[in-house]
Amino acid sequence: MAGSRRRRQLKKQREQAAAIIRVNFVERLPQELLAKIHDHLRFLDRLAFAVVCKTAGHPVPQQLDDTEPWLVFPDETKEEATFFSLAKGRAASARTSDLGTRGHVVLGSSSGWLATADEQAGIHIVDPFTGEHAALPDIRTVSFIRCWLSSGVHFFVDTEPLQKIRYGGQITRYAAMLILDNDFGVPAFATWEDPAAWTVAPARDGVEDAIHHEGWFYSVSSSGAIDAWEHKSGEFTSKVVAPARAMPVVKGFHVGRKYLVAMPDERLAVVLKYIRDEPPRIYQQPKSWACRFKVQVLIDAAHCAWQ
Amino acid sequence: MAAPESGDGNNGAARMVTLISSDNTRFEVEAAAASLSQTLQLTILDGGGGGGDGIPLPNVDSATLSKVLEYCIKHAPAAANGGAPNATAVDRAELERFDNEFVNIDQSVLYSLIMAAHNLEIEGLQSLVAKKVADMIKGKSPMEIRRTLGFPDPTPEEQAEMNAHMLEYGWAYE
């Protein structure tokens, strides 16, 4: 009998202990802490946590604001798409024709609105939940965008009006640099003095990328050298700013491309793109690849110091 | 009751402050460690907490405060170093090991710690406990999360509400 009472007491103690341990976090935690927990979760866990928060009478954590993107899952067979708004914590399926988005591509999202474009370059904004949608002005109303109808619709930039708008006034003095195909890497120049033709310039090795910076054309060669291009008596010639050098090695990767950029502080930098082809995991899997980038900033051209 | 030792023992002249828990236990701790709390930082900068005064913390009991100070003392040197950009990999690994063990605690203690980190505004500790709760949630269904976080079993109304929400998000799990 005494043993039975003792067991009942132990059971009661265990139940009391369990009641203490079973703390209901969500109902008691401040909103900002829920948001912090939310920050550490990935998408599916966020959804599950959002269900728990909602059931506990808490709204979905507040940091899911309007800057959160939309996710759009097009249906492969039906003319339907599922739209998920992280901002609103809601998903909706809708017929794309009802929303006026059939055949559209999604350009972006902001404040709960999706921006889409169709094959004719008509740009629309749409709210998939309410079905509200409106057309924005046609891209062809931009004066330097031209349309070309030939086996489909093609759009291109007419450079002359673009430059007039961008630089103002009439273009009277200009110079342009063109790299003739990545494989050849041959630079060509055209100037206002000879507007009729491109002139090919001699280059020691292939030019991979070039920029116009502080009144000069700079290029990076396949060997990593940086050249500046000088225009004298109708010809462009290069002079070395930084000589060729060995590229840093990234194990398992090879240098795919080099890009030349000017940093905000006006120093030149070379962006090295390293590529590794990934072997297919299963038979007939499409070829995939991985890439990494290294940025080398030229900190002292005179001493060829790179960072 | 004394606070845990800082362990480095090389700054005997460091300024000390006294914190008083809700159950009137006094903790003497280095000002640098206590200043990890944004709530206490201004008071300490103003010269408070020294001498026989002490800073009362009516929302934090002694067991929790002891645990909080253990965290602050361990993290104070790195925080003084501006987030320890110069810390060695060994130092960082040691702090990570400490953090992992630190949150390996009972749920009721974890809850008290979360509330203390929030009330005292200790940024690093808030992140650490939030990550711990997130780790408890990861990979679980809403029902499993409820059980993990100590909800009682749902009432029929709550169950219906959860089902409705799950329908809303169900596509994501297909």
Short mmCIF file of C-alpha atoms in Angstrom, two decimals:
data_model
loop_
_atom_site.label_atom_id
_atom_site.label_comp_id
_atom_site.label_asym_id
_atom_site.label_seq_id
_atom_site.Cartn_x
_atom_site.Cartn_y
_atom_site.Cartn_z
CA MET A 1 0.00 0.00 0.00
CA ALA A 2 2.82 2.33 1.01
CA GLY A 3 4.63 1.40 -2.18
CA SER A 4 1.60 2.32 -4.26
CA ARG A 5 1.35 5.76 -2.57
CA ARG A 6 5.06 6.29 -3.20
CA ARG A 7 4.56 5.43 -6.90
CA ARG A 8 1.64 7.90 -7.12
CA GLN A 9 3.81 10.60 -5.52
CA LEU A 10 6.64 9.89 -7.95
CA LYS A 11 4.20 9.99 -10.90
CA LYS A 12 2.84 13.33 -9.67
CA GLN A 13 6.37 14.73 -9.29
CA ARG A 14 7.27 13.57 -12.79
CA GLU A 15 4.15 15.22 -14.19
CA GLN A 16 4.95 18.48 -12.38
CA ALA A 17 8.53 18.35 -13.69
CA ALA A 18 7.24 17.70 -17.21
CA ALA A 19 4.89 20.68 -16.90
CA ILE A 20 7.85 22.90 -15.98
CA ILE A 21 10.02 21.56 -18.80
CA ARG A 22 7.25 21.81 -21.37
CA VAL A 23 7.68 25.52 -21.77
CA ASN A 24 5.69 26.91 -24.62
CA PHE A 25 8.32 29.06 -26.28
CA VAL A 26 6.34 30.57 -29.08
CA GLU A 27 3.52 31.98 -27.00
CA ARG A 28 5.91 33.76 -24.67
CA LEU A 29 8.76 34.87 -26.85
CA PRO A 30 9.01 38.47 -28.00
CA GLN A 31 8.45 39.05 -31.69
CA GLU A 32 12.03 40.06 -32.41
CA LEU A 33 13.33 36.79 -30.95
CA LEU A 34 10.94 34.83 -33.15
CA ALA A 35 12.40 36.79 -36.04
CA LYS A 36 15.93 35.83 -34.96
CA ILE A 37 14.96 32.16 -34.80
CA HIS A 38 13.39 32.56 -38.20
CA ASP A 39 16.67 33.97 -39.56
CA HIS A 40 18.40 30.67 -38.83
CA LEU A 41 15.85 28.55 -40.67
CA ARG A 42 15.72 27.52 -44.30
CA PHE A 43 12.70 27.80 -46.52
CA LEU A 44 10.71 24.65 -45.64
CA ASP A 45 11.48 24.97 -41.93
CA ARG A 46 10.31 28.60 -42.12
CA LEU A 47 6.98 27.46 -43.51
CA ALA A 48 6.52 24.84 -40.77
CA PHE A 49 7.51 27.39 -38.13
CA ALA A 50 5.11 29.94 -39.66
CA VAL A 51 2.25 27.43 -39.27
CA VAL A 52 3.14 26.96 -35.59
CA CYS A 53 3.44 30.73 -35.04
CA LYS A 54 0.07 31.37 -36.69
CA THR A 55 -1.67 28.66 -34.68
CA ALA A 56 -0.16 30.13 -31.51
CA GLY A 57 -1.73 33.47 -32.42
CA HIS A 58 1.55 35.06 -33.49
CA PRO A 59 1.81 36.58 -36.90
CA VAL A 60 4.64 35.40 -39.12
CA PRO A 61 7.80 37.14 -37.95
CA GLN A 62 7.82 40.75 -38.99
CA GLN A 63 11.15 40.88 -40.76
CA LEU A 64 9.47 39.28 -43.75
CA ASP A 65 8.88 42.69 -45.19
CA ASP A 66 8.24 43.93 -48.67
CA THR A 67 11.84 43.47 -49.70
CA GLU A 68 11.40 39.69 -49.55
CA PRO A 69 11.09 38.26 -53.03
CA TRP A 70 8.27 36.32 -54.60
CA LEU A 71 8.69 32.73 -55.65
CA VAL A 72 6.94 31.67 -58.81
CA PHE A 73 6.56 28.00 -59.69
CA PRO A 74 5.24 27.64 -63.23
CA ASP A 75 3.30 24.45 -63.93
CA GLU A 76 4.97 22.46 -66.70
CA THR A 77 1.76 21.17 -68.20
CA LYS A 78 -1.12 23.42 -67.22
CA GLU A 79 -1.36 27.15 -67.77
CA GLU A 80 -1.09 27.69 -64.08
CA ALA A 81 1.53 28.97 -61.74
CA THR A 82 1.90 28.87 -57.98
CA PHE A 83 2.93 32.17 -56.48
CA PHE A 84 4.39 32.34 -53.01
CA SER A 85 4.88 35.65 -51.28
CA LEU A 86 7.41 35.50 -48.46
CA ALA A 87 6.24 38.97 -47.47
CA LYS A 88 2.65 37.88 -47.03
CA GLY A 89 3.43 34.31 -46.03
CA ARG A 90 0.81 33.11 -48.49
CA ALA A 91 0.72 30.97 -51.56
CA ALA A 92 -1.77 31.08 -54.40
CA SER A 93 -2.33 29.09 -57.56
CA ALA A 94 -3.76 30.97 -60.50
CA ARG A 95 -4.37 30.57 -64.19
CA THR A 96 -1.75 32.66 -65.90
CA SER A 97 -4.30 33.70 -68.55
CA ASP A 98 -6.56 35.11 -65.83
CA LEU A 99 -3.72 37.25 -64.58
CA GLY A 100 -2.67 38.35 -68.03
CA THR A 101 0.70 36.68 -67.50
CA ARG A 102 0.44 33.77 -69.95
CA GLY A 103 3.81 33.20 -71.60
CA HIS A 104 5.38 35.95 -69.52
CA VAL A 105 8.73 35.86 -67.87
CA VAL A 106 9.09 37.32 -64.40
CA LEU A 107 11.46 40.26 -64.24
CA GLY A 108 11.32 40.91 -60.51
CA SER A 109 9.12 41.72 -57.56
CA SER A 110 8.64 44.58 -55.17
CA SER A 111 6.12 45.48 -52.48
CA GLY A 112 3.93 42.50 -53.29
CA TRP A 113 3.81 43.19 -57.05
CA LEU A 114 5.37 41.09 -59.77
CA ALA A 115 6.82 42.69 -62.89
CA THR A 116 6.52 40.51 -65.98
CA ALA A 117 7.38 40.79 -69.66
CA ASP A 118 5.84 39.06 -72.64
CA GLU A 119 7.37 38.08 -75.98
CA GLN A 120 6.38 41.42 -77.47
CA ALA A 121 8.29 43.13 -74.63
CA GLY A 122 5.09 44.39 -73.06
CA ILE A 123 5.82 45.00 -69.38
CA HIS A 124 3.12 44.43 -66.78
CA ILE A 125 2.77 44.54 -63.04
CA VAL A 126 0.48 42.04 -61.35
CA ASP A 127 -0.66 41.11 -57.84
CA PRO A 128 -1.36 37.36 -58.06
CA PHE A 129 -3.54 37.36 -54.94
CA THR A 130 -5.98 40.04 -55.98
CA GLY A 131 -5.57 39.50 -59.72
CA GLU A 132 -5.00 43.23 -60.20
CA HIS A 133 -2.71 43.92 -63.12
CA ALA A 134 -1.69 46.89 -65.19
CA ALA A 135 0.45 47.50 -68.25
CA LEU A 136 3.53 49.68 -68.05
CA PRO A 137 4.71 51.69 -71.09
CA ASP A 138 6.05 49.64 -73.99
CA ILE A 139 9.84 49.19 -74.03
CA ARG A 140 9.80 50.56 -77.61
CA THR A 141 8.93 53.97 -76.23
CA VAL A 142 12.58 54.17 -75.14
CA SER A 143 13.95 56.07 -78.12
CA PHE A 144 17.10 53.99 -78.67
CA ILE A 145 15.42 50.55 -78.44
CA ARG A 146 14.55 49.24 -81.89
CA CYS A 147 12.42 46.28 -82.79
CA TRP A 148 13.24 43.86 -85.57
CA LEU A 149 10.62 41.40 -86.75
CA SER A 150 12.23 38.38 -88.34
CA SER A 151 11.47 34.80 -87.30
CA GLY A 152 10.34 36.18 -83.97
CA VAL A 153 10.73 39.56 -82.37
CA HIS A 154 14.21 40.85 -81.68
CA PHE A 155 15.15 43.98 -79.85
CA PHE A 156 18.40 45.83 -80.07
CA VAL A 157 19.99 49.03 -78.88
CA ASP A 158 20.61 51.71 -81.46
CA THR A 159 23.89 53.05 -80.17
CA GLU A 160 23.91 56.48 -81.74
CA PRO A 161 20.77 57.84 -80.05
CA LEU A 162 21.84 55.96 -76.88
CA GLN A 163 25.14 57.85 -76.82
CA LYS A 164 23.43 61.14 -77.60
CA ILE A 165 21.11 60.65 -74.66
CA ARG A 166 23.85 59.34 -72.40
CA TYR A 167 26.50 61.91 -73.13
CA GLY A 168 24.34 64.77 -74.37
CA GLY A 169 24.50 66.81 -77.55
CA GLN A 170 26.03 65.68 -80.82
CA ILE A 171 28.77 63.10 -80.83
CA THR A 172 31.66 64.85 -82.51
CA ARG A 173 34.73 63.42 -80.81
CA TYR A 174 34.71 59.80 -79.81
CA ALA A 175 36.80 56.64 -79.77
CA ALA A 176 35.55 53.10 -79.45
CA MET A 177 37.34 49.82 -78.81
CA LEU A 178 36.15 46.45 -80.00
CA ILE A 179 37.59 43.04 -79.13
CA LEU A 180 37.27 40.78 -82.14
CA ASP A 181 36.13 37.48 -80.69
CA ASN A 182 37.44 36.02 -77.43
CA ASP A 183 39.43 33.34 -79.25
CA PHE A 184 41.40 35.84 -81.32
CA GLY A 185 41.53 38.63 -78.78
CA VAL A 186 42.42 41.17 -81.47
CA PRO A 187 41.62 44.77 -80.56
CA ALA A 188 40.11 47.17 -83.11
CA PHE A 189 39.48 50.89 -82.74
CA ALA A 190 37.22 53.42 -84.39
CA THR A 191 37.45 57.17 -83.85
CA TRP A 192 35.58 60.28 -84.85
CA GLU A 193 38.52 61.11 -87.11
CA ASP A 194 37.88 58.01 -89.21
CA PRO A 195 34.25 57.11 -88.67
CA ALA A 196 34.08 54.87 -91.71
CA ALA A 197 36.16 51.91 -90.54
CA TRP A 198 37.48 49.89 -87.62
CA THR A 199 41.26 49.73 -87.51
CA VAL A 200 42.88 46.59 -86.09
CA ALA A 201 45.73 47.33 -83.67
CA PRO A 202 48.77 45.15 -82.95
CA ALA A 203 48.66 43.26 -79.66
CA ARG A 204 51.41 41.08 -78.20
CA ASP A 205 48.97 38.45 -77.01
CA GLY A 206 45.21 38.12 -77.09
CA VAL A 207 43.10 40.76 -75.37
CA GLU A 208 40.51 39.20 -73.08
CA ASP A 209 38.73 42.25 -71.73
CA ALA A 210 38.98 46.01 -71.90
CA ILE A 211 37.53 49.10 -70.25
CA HIS A 212 37.56 52.83 -70.79
CA HIS A 213 38.76 54.50 -67.63
CA GLU A 214 39.84 58.08 -66.96
CA GLY A 215 40.20 58.86 -70.65
CA TRP A 216 42.22 55.75 -71.50
CA PHE A 217 41.43 52.34 -72.91
CA TYR A 218 42.91 49.61 -70.70
CA SER A 219 42.98 45.94 -71.58
CA VAL A 220 43.93 42.68 -69.87
CA SER A 221 45.65 40.06 -72.00
CA SER A 222 45.42 36.29 -71.88
CA SER A 223 48.74 36.25 -70.01
CA GLY A 224 47.34 38.65 -67.36
CA ALA A 225 49.24 41.76 -68.52
CA ILE A 226 47.47 45.12 -68.33
CA ASP A 227 48.03 47.53 -71.20
CA ALA A 228 46.99 51.11 -71.78
CA TRP A 229 46.20 52.12 -75.36
CA GLU A 230 47.63 55.32 -76.77
CA HIS A 231 46.24 57.10 -79.80
CA LYS A 232 48.94 58.82 -81.84
CA SER A 233 48.89 59.95 -85.43
CA GLY A 234 45.91 57.83 -86.35
CA GLU A 235 47.15 54.59 -84.73
CA PHE A 236 46.55 52.88 -81.44
CA THR A 237 49.56 51.33 -79.72
CA SER A 238 49.78 49.65 -76.33
CA LYS A 239 52.12 50.31 -73.46
CA VAL A 240 52.47 47.99 -70.50
CA VAL A 241 50.93 49.12 -67.22
CA ALA A 242 51.51 45.81 -65.42
CA PRO A 243 53.41 42.92 -67.05
CA ALA A 244 52.23 39.33 -67.44
CA ARG A 245 52.45 37.21 -64.33
CA ALA A 246 51.60 33.74 -63.09
CA MET A 247 47.98 33.43 -62.08
CA PRO A 248 47.23 32.10 -58.59
CA VAL A 249 46.41 28.42 -58.62
CA VAL A 250 43.05 27.21 -57.35
CA LYS A 251 43.22 23.46 -56.83
CA GLY A 252 41.01 21.54 -59.21
CA PHE A 253 40.06 24.65 -61.21
CA HIS A 254 41.50 26.32 -64.30
CA VAL A 255 41.34 30.00 -65.21
CA GLY A 256 38.37 30.40 -67.54
CA ARG A 257 38.20 34.14 -68.13
CA LYS A 258 39.76 37.37 -66.99
CA TYR A 259 37.81 40.59 -66.61
CA LEU A 260 39.22 44.05 -66.12
CA VAL A 261 37.40 46.45 -63.81
CA ALA A 262 38.03 49.85 -62.24
CA MET A 263 37.44 49.94 -58.49
CA PRO A 264 35.44 52.78 -56.91
CA ASP A 265 38.79 54.22 -55.73
CA GLU A 266 39.90 54.21 -59.41
CA ARG A 267 42.46 51.43 -59.03
CA LEU A 268 42.43 48.73 -61.69
CA ALA A 269 41.56 45.17 -60.76
CA VAL A 270 41.50 41.88 -62.60
CA VAL A 271 38.68 39.46 -61.83
CA LEU A 272 39.77 35.88 -62.46
CA LYS A 273 37.06 33.36 -63.14
CA TYR A 274 38.10 29.80 -62.33
CA ILE A 275 36.10 26.96 -63.77
CA ARG A 276 35.81 23.27 -62.97
CA ASP A 277 33.74 20.91 -65.06
CA GLU A 278 31.68 18.67 -62.81
CA PRO A 279 31.54 15.04 -63.94
CA PRO A 280 27.96 13.86 -64.50
CA ARG A 281 26.69 11.89 -61.51
CA ILE A 282 24.31 9.84 -63.57
CA TYR A 283 24.37 8.73 -67.17
CA GLN A 284 23.24 11.39 -69.65
CA GLN A 285 22.97 14.07 -66.98
CA PRO A 286 23.48 17.49 -68.55
CA LYS A 287 27.01 18.83 -68.20
CA SER A 288 27.46 21.07 -65.18
CA TRP A 289 30.29 23.20 -63.91
CA ALA A 290 31.35 25.17 -60.87
CA CYS A 291 33.16 28.47 -60.78
CA ARG A 292 35.07 30.62 -58.33
CA PHE A 293 36.29 34.18 -58.58
CA LYS A 294 39.45 35.85 -57.38
CA VAL A 295 39.88 39.63 -57.49
CA GLN A 296 43.40 41.04 -57.82
CA VAL A 297 43.76 44.76 -57.27
CA LEU A 298 46.74 46.57 -58.79
CA ILE A 299 47.92 48.61 -55.81
CA ASP A 300 51.18 49.94 -57.24
CA ALA A 301 51.69 49.86 -61.00
CA ALA A 302 55.29 51.11 -60.75
CA HIS A 303 56.31 48.16 -58.56
CA CYS A 304 53.81 45.70 -59.99
CA ALA A 305 52.29 45.16 -56.58
CA TRP A 306 49.00 43.26 -56.52
CA GLN A 307 46.64 42.59 -53.65
CA MET B 1 28.15 34.41 -4.19
CA ALA B 2 30.99 35.17 -6.52
CA ALA B 3 30.82 35.14 -10.27
CA PRO B 4 32.86 32.53 -12.13
CA GLU B 5 36.52 33.41 -12.58
CA SER B 6 37.49 34.95 -15.86
CA GLY B 7 40.40 32.54 -16.12
CA ASP B 8 42.98 34.86 -17.65
CA GLY B 9 44.06 36.31 -14.32
CA ASN B 10 46.20 39.03 -15.92
CA ASN B 11 44.11 42.10 -15.28
CA GLY B 12 43.73 42.32 -11.56
CA ALA B 13 43.22 46.09 -11.90
CA ALA B 14 40.21 45.62 -14.19
CA ARG B 15 37.17 47.57 -13.07
CA MET B 16 34.57 45.42 -11.34
CA VAL B 17 30.82 45.95 -11.10
CA THR B 18 28.19 44.26 -8.97
CA LEU B 19 24.96 42.86 -10.41
CA ILE B 20 22.07 41.87 -8.16
CA SER B 21 19.70 39.11 -9.29
CA SER B 22 15.94 39.06 -8.64
CA ASP B 23 16.54 36.79 -5.63
CA ASN B 24 19.06 39.28 -4.19
CA THR B 25 22.24 37.38 -4.98
CA ARG B 26 25.19 39.67 -5.70
CA PHE B 27 27.57 38.91 -8.57
CA GLU B 28 30.84 40.75 -8.90
CA VAL B 29 32.07 40.75 -12.47
CA GLU B 30 34.46 42.69 -14.70
CA ALA B 31 32.83 45.75 -16.26
CA ALA B 32 34.05 44.63 -19.70
CA ALA B 33 32.09 41.36 -19.41
CA ALA B 34 28.92 43.00 -18.06
CA SER B 35 29.13 45.61 -20.83
CA LEU B 36 28.27 42.94 -23.39
CA SER B 37 24.75 43.76 -22.23
CA GLN B 38 23.54 46.83 -24.09
CA THR B 39 21.09 47.41 -21.23
CA LEU B 40 23.92 47.60 -18.67
CA GLN B 41 26.50 49.30 -20.85
CA LEU B 42 25.24 52.86 -20.36
CA THR B 43 24.83 52.45 -16.59
CA ILE B 44 28.37 51.08 -16.35
CA LEU B 45 29.75 53.87 -18.56
CA ASP B 46 28.07 56.34 -16.20
CA GLY B 47 30.05 54.78 -13.35
CA GLY B 48 27.17 52.73 -11.95
CA GLY B 49 27.46 49.29 -10.37
CA GLY B 50 30.70 50.00 -8.56
CA GLY B 51 31.43 50.08 -4.86
CA GLY B 52 28.65 48.82 -2.66
CA ASP B 53 25.84 49.95 -4.96
CA GLY B 54 25.27 47.16 -7.43
CA ILE B 55 22.86 47.13 -10.39
CA PRO B 56 19.57 45.38 -9.61
CA LEU B 57 18.24 43.03 -12.31
CA PRO B 58 14.67 42.28 -11.19
CA ASN B 59 13.91 40.12 -14.26
CA VAL B 60 16.82 37.70 -13.94
CA ASP B 61 17.16 35.06 -11.20
CA SER B 62 20.53 34.02 -9.80
CA ALA B 63 20.75 30.67 -11.63
CA THR B 64 20.13 32.35 -14.98
CA LEU B 65 22.39 35.32 -14.24
CA SER B 66 25.21 32.96 -13.31
CA LYS B 67 24.79 31.25 -16.68
CA VAL B 68 24.59 34.58 -18.55
CA LEU B 69 27.78 35.83 -16.87
CA GLU B 70 29.56 32.59 -17.76
CA TYR B 71 28.85 33.48 -21.41
CA CYS B 72 29.85 37.15 -21.01
CA ILE B 73 33.15 36.34 -19.30
CA LYS B 74 34.07 33.87 -22.03
CA HIS B 75 33.15 36.24 -24.85
CA ALA B 76 34.37 39.54 -23.36
CA PRO B 77 38.00 39.29 -24.61
CA ALA B 78 36.85 38.59 -28.19
CA ALA B 79 34.26 41.38 -28.01
CA ALA B 80 36.90 43.81 -26.72
CA ASN B 81 38.91 42.89 -29.78
CA GLY B 82 36.15 44.22 -32.04
CA GLY B 83 34.61 40.84 -32.80
CA ALA B 84 38.09 39.30 -32.76
CA PRO B 85 39.15 39.79 -36.36
CA ASN B 86 42.68 38.87 -35.27
CA ALA B 87 41.63 35.84 -33.29
CA THR B 88 43.41 32.67 -34.20
CA ALA B 89 41.58 29.67 -35.58
CA VAL B 90 42.25 27.96 -32.25
CA ASP B 91 40.56 30.82 -30.34
CA ARG B 92 37.55 30.73 -32.64
CA ALA B 93 37.29 26.94 -32.41
CA GLU B 94 37.48 27.18 -28.63
CA LEU B 95 34.66 29.77 -28.54
CA GLU B 96 32.57 27.62 -30.88
CA ARG B 97 33.14 24.57 -28.69
CA PHE B 98 32.17 26.62 -25.64
CA ASP B 99 29.01 27.92 -27.36
CA ASN B 100 27.92 24.44 -28.41
CA GLU B 101 28.31 23.09 -24.90
CA PHE B 102 26.81 26.22 -23.37
CA VAL B 103 23.42 25.72 -25.03
CA ASN B 104 23.36 21.98 -24.43
CA ILE B 105 20.90 22.58 -21.59
CA ASP B 106 17.42 21.76 -20.39
CA GLN B 107 14.57 23.53 -22.20
CA SER B 108 13.38 25.43 -19.14
CA VAL B 109 16.92 26.78 -18.60
CA LEU B 110 17.12 27.63 -22.31
CA TYR B 111 13.87 29.57 -22.04
CA SER B 112 15.14 31.58 -19.03
CA LEU B 113 18.36 32.23 -20.93
CA ILE B 114 16.47 33.47 -23.99
CA MET B 115 14.46 35.90 -21.89
CA ALA B 116 17.56 37.11 -20.02
CA ALA B 117 19.50 37.60 -23.28
CA HIS B 118 16.53 39.60 -24.57
CA ASN B 119 16.07 41.72 -21.44
CA LEU B 120 19.80 42.40 -21.08
CA GLU B 121 20.19 42.89 -24.85
CA ILE B 122 23.23 40.66 -25.28
CA GLU B 123 23.44 40.38 -29.05
CA GLY B 124 25.75 37.36 -29.30
CA LEU B 125 23.80 35.38 -26.71
CA GLN B 126 20.50 36.22 -28.40
CA SER B 127 21.84 34.85 -31.67
CA LEU B 128 23.25 31.77 -29.98
CA VAL B 129 19.99 30.82 -28.24
CA ALA B 130 17.94 31.64 -31.35
CA LYS B 131 20.19 29.32 -33.35
CA LYS B 132 19.72 26.63 -30.71
CA VAL B 133 15.92 26.89 -31.00
CA ALA B 134 16.21 26.91 -34.80
CA ASP B 135 18.31 23.72 -34.61
CA MET B 136 15.56 22.14 -32.51
CA ILE B 137 13.03 23.03 -35.23
CA LYS B 138 14.96 22.06 -38.36
CA GLY B 139 13.58 19.19 -40.41
CA LYS B 140 10.43 18.85 -38.30
CA SER B 141 6.76 19.04 -39.27
CA PRO B 142 4.59 21.72 -37.59
CA MET B 143 3.19 19.08 -35.22
CA GLU B 144 6.68 17.90 -34.27
CA ILE B 145 7.74 21.52 -33.76
CA ARG B 146 4.80 22.04 -31.42
CA ARG B 147 5.85 19.02 -29.37
CA THR B 148 9.50 20.08 -29.36
CA LEU B 149 8.65 23.59 -28.22
CA GLY B 150 6.42 22.31 -25.44
CA PHE B 151 2.94 23.03 -26.76
CA PRO B 152 0.16 20.92 -25.31
CA ASP B 153 -1.56 18.69 -27.86
CA PRO B 154 -3.75 20.83 -30.12
CA THR B 155 -7.43 21.29 -29.44
CA PRO B 156 -9.74 20.26 -32.33
CA GLU B 157 -10.02 23.96 -33.29
CA GLU B 158 -6.24 24.38 -33.31
CA GLN B 159 -5.88 21.18 -35.31
CA ALA B 160 -8.37 22.48 -37.89
CA GLU B 161 -6.50 25.78 -38.05
CA MET B 162 -3.19 24.00 -38.54
CA ASN B 163 -4.67 21.84 -41.25
CA ALA B 164 -5.90 24.97 -43.03
CA HIS B 165 -2.43 26.54 -42.84
CA MET B 166 -0.85 23.31 -44.00
CA LEU B 167 -3.16 23.25 -47.00
CA GLU B 168 -1.95 26.74 -47.78
CA TYR B 169 1.70 25.66 -47.69
CA GLY B 170 1.21 22.02 -48.58
CA TRP B 171 2.42 22.48 -52.15
CA ALA B 172 5.89 23.28 -50.83
CA TYR B 173 6.22 19.80 -49.35
CA GLU B 174 5.12 17.90 -52.44
#
